[in-house]
Each structure stands twice: as structure tokens, then as C-alpha cells.
Amino acid sequence: RKEVEQDPGPFNVPEGATVAFNCTYSNSASQSFFWYRQDCRKEPKLLMSVYSSGNEDGRFTAQLNRASQYISLLIRDSKLSDSATYLCVVNPGRRALTFGSGTRLQVQP
Amino acid sequence: ETGVTQTPRHLVMGMTNKKSLKCEQHLGHNAMYWYKQSAKKPLELMFVYSLEERVENNSVPSRFSPECPNSSHLFLHLHTLQPEDSALYLCASSQGPGRQETQYFGPGTRLLVL
């Protein structure tokens, strides 16, 4: 079983749509959680940290369910500029991060 | 953004060559990392340096040799690589330890081994 699993997509959605990505992780001792965004042929960039209480940053909402070992990202009112690969990232309790393979989002006009 | 820089950005090398990748962070962080990203695969951790000491080596072949002369610089020395080592090599840095310690990535070096 992969340490961090994501649906690879692609998710093709029209502008203005709401889209949700899910991610599961296998290590129940994991301590911190993130969503990173990676544009084609670029480096990953932090989108947001994910907290147990859930958190929101503008059009983006992240949720964490520790009991189910499940993380989600909701994007409302999708923009063309949201097209990218979204990486679910878990810190298993040491300084390095464990990355999922990513979910590709394509927002269409 | 120029928080983490990497050189060269692109590198083509033969299997008998020796080359080095360089990473520099301007963020005052105390940890640096090397990751490998191959096509269709998730980022794989290679090495972790904390306060200039290597704290993790993720079963990386000895043809990859890291060096961290100070907290701002990280090198990856390459020798006798194989074609399957062709990938994007990403450097990252962070300040910690901390519960939500965040890593910041450089733009990567795209390596092709012929």
C-alpha cells in the first residue's frame, strides 16, 4: 500500500465549478499535513497546511479526518489559473515529507 | 522568488561523467533536503541535512554523494550515473523542528543521463 494515495485524475472542470480532491495516508502516527501545488515543469509550492479543525484560505478549504486517515481539498469557483497538479503531503514524524503522486486539475473556459 | 536557488537548471551527462548539482537557500533555514522526481512517480526523498549533519539517507545508491558545507549550501555530487537516474532533482529547505514545519523548494535541476 502506498504511504499517501491520491486519485491521479485528470479532473476536467469548467471555470466556476467546485472541485474536491481526496487523499488517504497509511501512517497513523503522521503529525502534519499539507497541500502543495505543482505547475507543469516547475517546483512544488505550498498551497496550505491542513489542521485538524479544518481551515480555509479564500476559495480553498482543507479538511483532515485523523480517524479515517483522510485529507481533502475543496476548490470553489475554479479559475483557469488553478490548473495544476495538487500534491497531498504528509509528515510521518520525521523532518522529511512523504508526497502523494498528485491529482491533476484542468480548468476549462 | 529566489528563496532557494539551484544550478544548473538543466544538465546532460554521459554515464562516465562526474558532475555536481548546487543548491543555495537564502531563507536562514537550518535544514536542507534533496528529492528526486521521476516521470509519473511521486517525489522521493534522497537526503536530509539538519544543522549541516546528514540525518537521513533514504537508501540512495553511492553514485549520489551529498555535501553540506554550511547551512546555506547543499551539493549533490554525481558519478557513473545510469539512464534511469534521469529525473528532476529538487532541493528544499525548512526551519525547524516544528509541528507544521514547511519546506520550500528550489526550481530543480532537470538531469538527462545518456
PDB file of C-alpha atoms in Angstrom:
ATOM      1  CA  ARG A   1       0.000   0.000   0.000  1.00  0.00           C
ATOM      2  CA  LYS A   2       1.310   3.464  -0.882  1.00  0.00           C
ATOM      3  CA  GLU A   3       2.051   5.757   2.059  1.00  0.00           C
ATOM      4  CA  VAL A   4      -0.006   8.559   0.510  1.00  0.00           C
ATOM      5  CA  GLU A   5      -2.657   7.760  -2.092  1.00  0.00           C
ATOM      6  CA  GLN A   6      -4.377  10.169  -4.418  1.00  0.00           C
ATOM      7  CA  ASP A   7      -6.620   9.838  -7.451  1.00  0.00           C
ATOM      8  CA  PRO A   8      -4.325  10.881 -10.325  1.00  0.00           C
ATOM      9  CA  GLY A   9      -7.169  12.415 -12.336  1.00  0.00           C
ATOM     10  CA  PRO A  10      -7.198  14.362 -14.536  1.00  0.00           C
ATOM     11  CA  PHE A  11     -10.150  16.314 -13.265  1.00  0.00           C
ATOM     12  CA  ASN A  12     -11.511  18.416 -16.135  1.00  0.00           C
ATOM     13  CA  VAL A  13     -13.895  21.080 -14.841  1.00  0.00           C
ATOM     14  CA  PRO A  14     -15.389  24.288 -16.271  1.00  0.00           C
ATOM     15  CA  GLU A  15     -14.493  27.689 -14.869  1.00  0.00           C
ATOM     16  CA  GLY A  16     -16.566  28.482 -11.809  1.00  0.00           C
ATOM     17  CA  ALA A  17     -17.027  24.850 -10.796  1.00  0.00           C
ATOM     18  CA  THR A  18     -16.362  23.431  -7.356  1.00  0.00           C
ATOM     19  CA  VAL A  19     -13.957  20.508  -7.264  1.00  0.00           C
ATOM     20  CA  ALA A  20     -12.819  18.268  -4.422  1.00  0.00           C
ATOM     21  CA  PHE A  21      -9.693  16.142  -4.101  1.00  0.00           C
ATOM     22  CA  ASN A  22      -9.177  13.370  -1.607  1.00  0.00           C
ATOM     23  CA  CYS A  23      -6.125  11.737  -0.172  1.00  0.00           C
ATOM     24  CA  THR A  24      -5.522   8.866   2.255  1.00  0.00           C
ATOM     25  CA  TYR A  25      -2.376   8.147   4.243  1.00  0.00           C
ATOM     26  CA  SER A  26      -1.222   4.914   5.829  1.00  0.00           C
ATOM     27  CA  ASN A  27       0.894   6.046   8.791  1.00  0.00           C
ATOM     28  CA  SER A  28      -1.403   6.753  11.731  1.00  0.00           C
ATOM     29  CA  ALA A  29       1.496   8.456  13.560  1.00  0.00           C
ATOM     30  CA  SER A  30       1.676  11.208  10.930  1.00  0.00           C
ATOM     31  CA  GLN A  31       1.838  14.589  12.550  1.00  0.00           C
ATOM     32  CA  SER A  32       1.334  17.264   9.954  1.00  0.00           C
ATOM     33  CA  PHE A  33      -0.334  17.578   6.611  1.00  0.00           C
ATOM     34  CA  PHE A  34      -0.106  19.885   3.623  1.00  0.00           C
ATOM     35  CA  TRP A  35      -1.378  20.511   0.144  1.00  0.00           C
ATOM     36  CA  TYR A  36       1.249  21.622  -2.358  1.00  0.00           C
ATOM     37  CA  ARG A  37       0.631  22.774  -5.900  1.00  0.00           C
ATOM     38  CA  GLN A  38       2.954  21.914  -8.787  1.00  0.00           C
ATOM     39  CA  ASP A  39       2.682  23.561 -12.184  1.00  0.00           C
ATOM     40  CA  CYS A  40       3.999  21.766 -15.247  1.00  0.00           C
ATOM     41  CA  ARG A  41       7.826  21.538 -15.161  1.00  0.00           C
ATOM     42  CA  LYS A  42       8.010  23.691 -12.030  1.00  0.00           C
ATOM     43  CA  GLU A  43       8.786  23.040  -8.379  1.00  0.00           C
ATOM     44  CA  PRO A  44       6.109  22.236  -5.782  1.00  0.00           C
ATOM     45  CA  LYS A  45       4.827  25.251  -3.868  1.00  0.00           C
ATOM     46  CA  LEU A  46       2.953  25.198  -0.576  1.00  0.00           C
ATOM     47  CA  LEU A  47      -0.748  25.839  -1.058  1.00  0.00           C
ATOM     48  CA  MET A  48      -1.861  25.381   2.526  1.00  0.00           C
ATOM     49  CA  SER A  49      -1.275  23.449   5.712  1.00  0.00           C
ATOM     50  CA  VAL A  50      -4.094  21.217   6.908  1.00  0.00           C
ATOM     51  CA  TYR A  51      -5.255  21.423  10.514  1.00  0.00           C
ATOM     52  CA  SER A  52      -7.453  19.047  12.492  1.00  0.00           C
ATOM     53  CA  SER A  53     -10.157  21.666  12.829  1.00  0.00           C
ATOM     54  CA  GLY A  54     -10.203  22.289   9.083  1.00  0.00           C
ATOM     55  CA  ASN A  55      -9.046  25.524   7.556  1.00  0.00           C
ATOM     56  CA  GLU A  56      -9.935  27.863   4.760  1.00  0.00           C
ATOM     57  CA  ASP A  57      -7.890  30.232   2.626  1.00  0.00           C
ATOM     58  CA  GLY A  58     -10.042  32.170   0.191  1.00  0.00           C
ATOM     59  CA  ARG A  59     -11.527  29.726  -2.284  1.00  0.00           C
ATOM     60  CA  PHE A  60      -9.606  26.778  -0.818  1.00  0.00           C
ATOM     61  CA  THR A  61     -10.781  24.635   2.107  1.00  0.00           C
ATOM     62  CA  ALA A  62      -8.790  21.771   3.601  1.00  0.00           C
ATOM     63  CA  GLN A  63     -10.115  19.108   5.942  1.00  0.00           C
ATOM     64  CA  LEU A  64      -8.401  16.395   7.959  1.00  0.00           C
ATOM     65  CA  ASN A  65     -10.021  13.284   9.386  1.00  0.00           C
ATOM     66  CA  ARG A  66      -7.445  11.551  11.591  1.00  0.00           C
ATOM     67  CA  ALA A  67      -9.732   8.626  12.436  1.00  0.00           C
ATOM     68  CA  SER A  68     -10.139   7.752   8.757  1.00  0.00           C
ATOM     69  CA  GLN A  69      -6.627   8.949   7.808  1.00  0.00           C
ATOM     70  CA  TYR A  70      -8.168  11.086   5.120  1.00  0.00           C
ATOM     71  CA  ILE A  71      -7.396  14.598   3.846  1.00  0.00           C
ATOM     72  CA  SER A  72      -9.436  16.670   1.429  1.00  0.00           C
ATOM     73  CA  LEU A  73      -9.068  19.867  -0.567  1.00  0.00           C
ATOM     74  CA  LEU A  74     -12.068  21.791  -1.887  1.00  0.00           C
ATOM     75  CA  ILE A  75     -11.649  24.488  -4.527  1.00  0.00           C
ATOM     76  CA  ARG A  76     -14.627  26.765  -5.099  1.00  0.00           C
ATOM     77  CA  ASP A  77     -15.222  28.997  -8.134  1.00  0.00           C
ATOM     78  CA  SER A  78     -12.384  27.403 -10.127  1.00  0.00           C
ATOM     79  CA  LYS A  79     -10.180  29.705 -12.190  1.00  0.00           C
ATOM     80  CA  LEU A  80      -8.135  28.856 -15.261  1.00  0.00           C
ATOM     81  CA  SER A  81      -5.056  29.625 -13.171  1.00  0.00           C
ATOM     82  CA  ASP A  82      -5.956  26.801 -10.778  1.00  0.00           C
ATOM     83  CA  SER A  83      -4.929  24.276 -13.453  1.00  0.00           C
ATOM     84  CA  ALA A  84      -2.024  22.353 -11.924  1.00  0.00           C
ATOM     85  CA  THR A  85      -1.178  19.144 -10.102  1.00  0.00           C
ATOM     86  CA  TYR A  86      -2.158  19.116  -6.433  1.00  0.00           C
ATOM     87  CA  LEU A  87       0.104  17.124  -4.134  1.00  0.00           C
ATOM     88  CA  CYS A  88      -1.080  15.678  -0.843  1.00  0.00           C
ATOM     89  CA  VAL A  89       1.850  15.743   1.561  1.00  0.00           C
ATOM     90  CA  VAL A  90       2.259  14.100   4.957  1.00  0.00           C
ATOM     91  CA  ASN A  91       4.942  14.412   7.610  1.00  0.00           C
ATOM     92  CA  PRO A  92       5.242  10.924   9.140  1.00  0.00           C
ATOM     93  CA  GLY A  93       7.011  12.224  12.234  1.00  0.00           C
ATOM     94  CA  ARG A  94      10.491  12.965  10.987  1.00  0.00           C
ATOM     95  CA  ARG A  95      11.837  16.008   9.160  1.00  0.00           C
ATOM     96  CA  ALA A  96      11.212  14.699   5.673  1.00  0.00           C
ATOM     97  CA  LEU A  97       7.894  14.759   3.854  1.00  0.00           C
ATOM     98  CA  THR A  98       6.036  11.957   2.087  1.00  0.00           C
ATOM     99  CA  PHE A  99       4.364  13.003  -1.135  1.00  0.00           C
ATOM    100  CA  GLY A 100       1.421  11.564  -2.991  1.00  0.00           C
ATOM    101  CA  SER A 101       1.648  11.191  -6.755  1.00  0.00           C
ATOM    102  CA  GLY A 102      -0.619  14.174  -7.249  1.00  0.00           C
ATOM    103  CA  THR A 103      -4.028  14.902  -8.730  1.00  0.00           C
ATOM    104  CA  ARG A 104      -4.095  16.810 -11.982  1.00  0.00           C
ATOM    105  CA  LEU A 105      -6.686  19.545 -12.390  1.00  0.00           C
ATOM    106  CA  GLN A 106      -7.530  21.141 -15.731  1.00  0.00           C
ATOM    107  CA  VAL A 107      -9.950  24.072 -15.577  1.00  0.00           C
ATOM    108  CA  GLN A 108     -11.527  24.780 -18.938  1.00  0.00           C
ATOM    109  CA  PRO A 109     -13.006  28.032 -20.239  1.00  0.00           C
TER     110      PRO A 109
ATOM    111  CA  GLU B   1      11.002  34.065  -5.801  1.00  0.00           C
ATOM    112  CA  THR B   2      14.701  33.461  -5.084  1.00  0.00           C
ATOM    113  CA  GLY B   3      14.492  31.870  -1.627  1.00  0.00           C
ATOM    114  CA  VAL B   4      16.025  28.602  -2.840  1.00  0.00           C
ATOM    115  CA  THR B   5      18.171  28.571  -5.961  1.00  0.00           C
ATOM    116  CA  GLN B   6      19.576  25.621  -7.875  1.00  0.00           C
ATOM    117  CA  THR B   7      22.223  25.358 -10.571  1.00  0.00           C
ATOM    118  CA  PRO B   8      22.417  24.197 -13.228  1.00  0.00           C
ATOM    119  CA  ARG B   9      18.779  24.171 -14.280  1.00  0.00           C
ATOM    120  CA  HIS B  10      19.428  21.587 -16.991  1.00  0.00           C
ATOM    121  CA  LEU B  11      22.199  19.011 -17.263  1.00  0.00           C
ATOM    122  CA  VAL B  12      23.007  16.333 -19.815  1.00  0.00           C
ATOM    123  CA  MET B  13      25.742  13.908 -18.874  1.00  0.00           C
ATOM    124  CA  GLY B  14      27.196  10.618 -20.015  1.00  0.00           C
ATOM    125  CA  MET B  15      27.394   7.616 -17.733  1.00  0.00           C
ATOM    126  CA  THR B  16      31.125   8.092 -17.158  1.00  0.00           C
ATOM    127  CA  ASN B  17      30.942  11.804 -16.290  1.00  0.00           C
ATOM    128  CA  LYS B  18      31.226  13.429 -12.886  1.00  0.00           C
ATOM    129  CA  LYS B  19      29.106  16.483 -12.192  1.00  0.00           C
ATOM    130  CA  SER B  20      27.715  18.354  -9.203  1.00  0.00           C
ATOM    131  CA  LEU B  21      24.362  19.975  -8.513  1.00  0.00           C
ATOM    132  CA  LYS B  22      24.323  23.053  -6.316  1.00  0.00           C
ATOM    133  CA  CYS B  23      21.598  24.413  -4.053  1.00  0.00           C
ATOM    134  CA  GLU B  24      21.619  27.619  -2.052  1.00  0.00           C
ATOM    135  CA  GLN B  25      18.950  28.847   0.341  1.00  0.00           C
ATOM    136  CA  HIS B  26      18.586  32.488   1.347  1.00  0.00           C
ATOM    137  CA  LEU B  27      15.896  31.933   3.976  1.00  0.00           C
ATOM    138  CA  GLY B  28      18.028  31.368   7.081  1.00  0.00           C
ATOM    139  CA  HIS B  29      16.736  27.811   7.409  1.00  0.00           C
ATOM    140  CA  ASN B  30      18.510  25.075   9.354  1.00  0.00           C
ATOM    141  CA  ALA B  31      17.619  22.024   7.275  1.00  0.00           C
ATOM    142  CA  MET B  32      18.103  21.150   3.606  1.00  0.00           C
ATOM    143  CA  TYR B  33      16.886  18.251   1.503  1.00  0.00           C
ATOM    144  CA  TRP B  34      17.414  16.521  -1.825  1.00  0.00           C
ATOM    145  CA  TYR B  35      14.415  14.955  -3.576  1.00  0.00           C
ATOM    146  CA  LYS B  36      14.146  13.085  -6.873  1.00  0.00           C
ATOM    147  CA  GLN B  37      11.073  13.366  -9.111  1.00  0.00           C
ATOM    148  CA  SER B  38      10.823  10.862 -11.954  1.00  0.00           C
ATOM    149  CA  ALA B  39       8.080  10.905 -14.554  1.00  0.00           C
ATOM    150  CA  LYS B  40       4.762   9.571 -13.271  1.00  0.00           C
ATOM    151  CA  LYS B  41       6.181   8.958  -9.761  1.00  0.00           C
ATOM    152  CA  PRO B  42       5.852  10.900  -6.519  1.00  0.00           C
ATOM    153  CA  LEU B  43       8.721  12.909  -5.127  1.00  0.00           C
ATOM    154  CA  GLU B  44      11.216  10.611  -3.417  1.00  0.00           C
ATOM    155  CA  LEU B  45      13.323  11.819  -0.531  1.00  0.00           C
ATOM    156  CA  MET B  46      17.043  11.245  -1.016  1.00  0.00           C
ATOM    157  CA  PHE B  47      18.899  13.038   1.788  1.00  0.00           C
ATOM    158  CA  VAL B  48      18.177  15.278   4.765  1.00  0.00           C
ATOM    159  CA  TYR B  49      20.698  17.604   6.388  1.00  0.00           C
ATOM    160  CA  SER B  50      19.908  19.290   9.680  1.00  0.00           C
ATOM    161  CA  LEU B  51      22.393  21.824  11.066  1.00  0.00           C
ATOM    162  CA  GLU B  52      24.864  20.605   8.440  1.00  0.00           C
ATOM    163  CA  GLU B  53      24.709  16.990   9.610  1.00  0.00           C
ATOM    164  CA  ARG B  54      23.202  14.277   7.464  1.00  0.00           C
ATOM    165  CA  VAL B  55      20.271  12.915   9.417  1.00  0.00           C
ATOM    166  CA  GLU B  56      18.694  10.760   6.757  1.00  0.00           C
ATOM    167  CA  ASN B  57      19.879   8.778   3.752  1.00  0.00           C
ATOM    168  CA  ASN B  58      16.936   7.123   2.096  1.00  0.00           C
ATOM    169  CA  SER B  59      18.760   4.086   0.650  1.00  0.00           C
ATOM    170  CA  VAL B  60      20.261   6.107  -2.144  1.00  0.00           C
ATOM    171  CA  PRO B  61      22.942   4.438  -4.329  1.00  0.00           C
ATOM    172  CA  SER B  62      26.509   5.531  -3.633  1.00  0.00           C
ATOM    173  CA  ARG B  63      26.806   7.105  -7.085  1.00  0.00           C
ATOM    174  CA  PHE B  64      24.951  10.026  -5.457  1.00  0.00           C
ATOM    175  CA  SER B  65      27.054  11.785  -2.826  1.00  0.00           C
ATOM    176  CA  PRO B  66      25.694  14.783  -0.893  1.00  0.00           C
ATOM    177  CA  GLU B  67      27.734  17.519   0.735  1.00  0.00           C
ATOM    178  CA  CYS B  68      26.575  20.290   3.061  1.00  0.00           C
ATOM    179  CA  PRO B  69      29.477  22.670   3.796  1.00  0.00           C
ATOM    180  CA  ASN B  70      27.267  25.142   5.700  1.00  0.00           C
ATOM    181  CA  SER B  71      23.619  25.739   6.468  1.00  0.00           C
ATOM    182  CA  SER B  72      23.033  27.719   3.260  1.00  0.00           C
ATOM    183  CA  HIS B  73      24.599  25.402   0.703  1.00  0.00           C
ATOM    184  CA  LEU B  74      23.941  21.845  -0.381  1.00  0.00           C
ATOM    185  CA  PHE B  75      25.593  19.882  -3.154  1.00  0.00           C
ATOM    186  CA  LEU B  76      24.808  16.604  -4.858  1.00  0.00           C
ATOM    187  CA  HIS B  77      27.854  15.024  -6.466  1.00  0.00           C
ATOM    188  CA  LEU B  78      27.087  12.636  -9.312  1.00  0.00           C
ATOM    189  CA  HIS B  79      29.336   9.959 -10.791  1.00  0.00           C
ATOM    190  CA  THR B  80      28.820   6.954 -13.070  1.00  0.00           C
ATOM    191  CA  LEU B  81      25.087   7.516 -13.255  1.00  0.00           C
ATOM    192  CA  GLN B  82      22.648   5.275 -15.107  1.00  0.00           C
ATOM    193  CA  PRO B  83      19.985   6.319 -17.638  1.00  0.00           C
ATOM    194  CA  GLU B  84      17.280   5.547 -15.056  1.00  0.00           C
ATOM    195  CA  ASP B  85      18.737   8.343 -12.908  1.00  0.00           C
ATOM    196  CA  SER B  86      17.342  10.850 -15.396  1.00  0.00           C
ATOM    197  CA  ALA B  87      14.853  12.928 -13.415  1.00  0.00           C
ATOM    198  CA  LEU B  88      14.135  16.311 -11.860  1.00  0.00           C
ATOM    199  CA  TYR B  89      16.292  16.819  -8.756  1.00  0.00           C
ATOM    200  CA  LEU B  90      14.749  19.201  -6.278  1.00  0.00           C
ATOM    201  CA  CYS B  91      16.372  20.879  -3.318  1.00  0.00           C
ATOM    202  CA  ALA B  92      14.310  22.144  -0.397  1.00  0.00           C
ATOM    203  CA  SER B  93      14.917  23.911   2.896  1.00  0.00           C
ATOM    204  CA  SER B  94      12.988  24.388   6.124  1.00  0.00           C
ATOM    205  CA  GLN B  95      13.299  25.868   9.590  1.00  0.00           C
ATOM    206  CA  GLY B  96      12.531  23.587  12.482  1.00  0.00           C
ATOM    207  CA  PRO B  97      11.869  21.258  14.022  1.00  0.00           C
ATOM    208  CA  GLY B  98       8.241  22.271  14.383  1.00  0.00           C
ATOM    209  CA  ARG B  99       4.830  20.739  14.082  1.00  0.00           C
ATOM    210  CA  GLN B 100       3.902  22.474  10.832  1.00  0.00           C
ATOM    211  CA  GLU B 101       7.445  22.803   9.537  1.00  0.00           C
ATOM    212  CA  THR B 102       7.132  23.873   5.908  1.00  0.00           C
ATOM    213  CA  GLN B 103       9.579  23.031   3.157  1.00  0.00           C
ATOM    214  CA  TYR B 104      10.362  25.470   0.362  1.00  0.00           C
ATOM    215  CA  PHE B 105      11.613  24.102  -2.921  1.00  0.00           C
ATOM    216  CA  GLY B 106      14.103  25.329  -5.457  1.00  0.00           C
ATOM    217  CA  PRO B 107      13.281  25.241  -9.198  1.00  0.00           C
ATOM    218  CA  GLY B 108      15.097  21.937  -9.680  1.00  0.00           C
ATOM    219  CA  THR B 109      17.772  20.585 -11.981  1.00  0.00           C
ATOM    220  CA  ARG B 110      16.462  18.545 -14.887  1.00  0.00           C
ATOM    221  CA  LEU B 111      19.027  15.796 -15.454  1.00  0.00           C
ATOM    222  CA  LEU B 112      19.339  13.588 -18.511  1.00  0.00           C
ATOM    223  CA  VAL B 113      21.817  10.699 -18.401  1.00  0.00           C
ATOM    224  CA  LEU B 114      22.777   9.295 -21.783  1.00  0.00           C
TER     225      LEU B 114
END
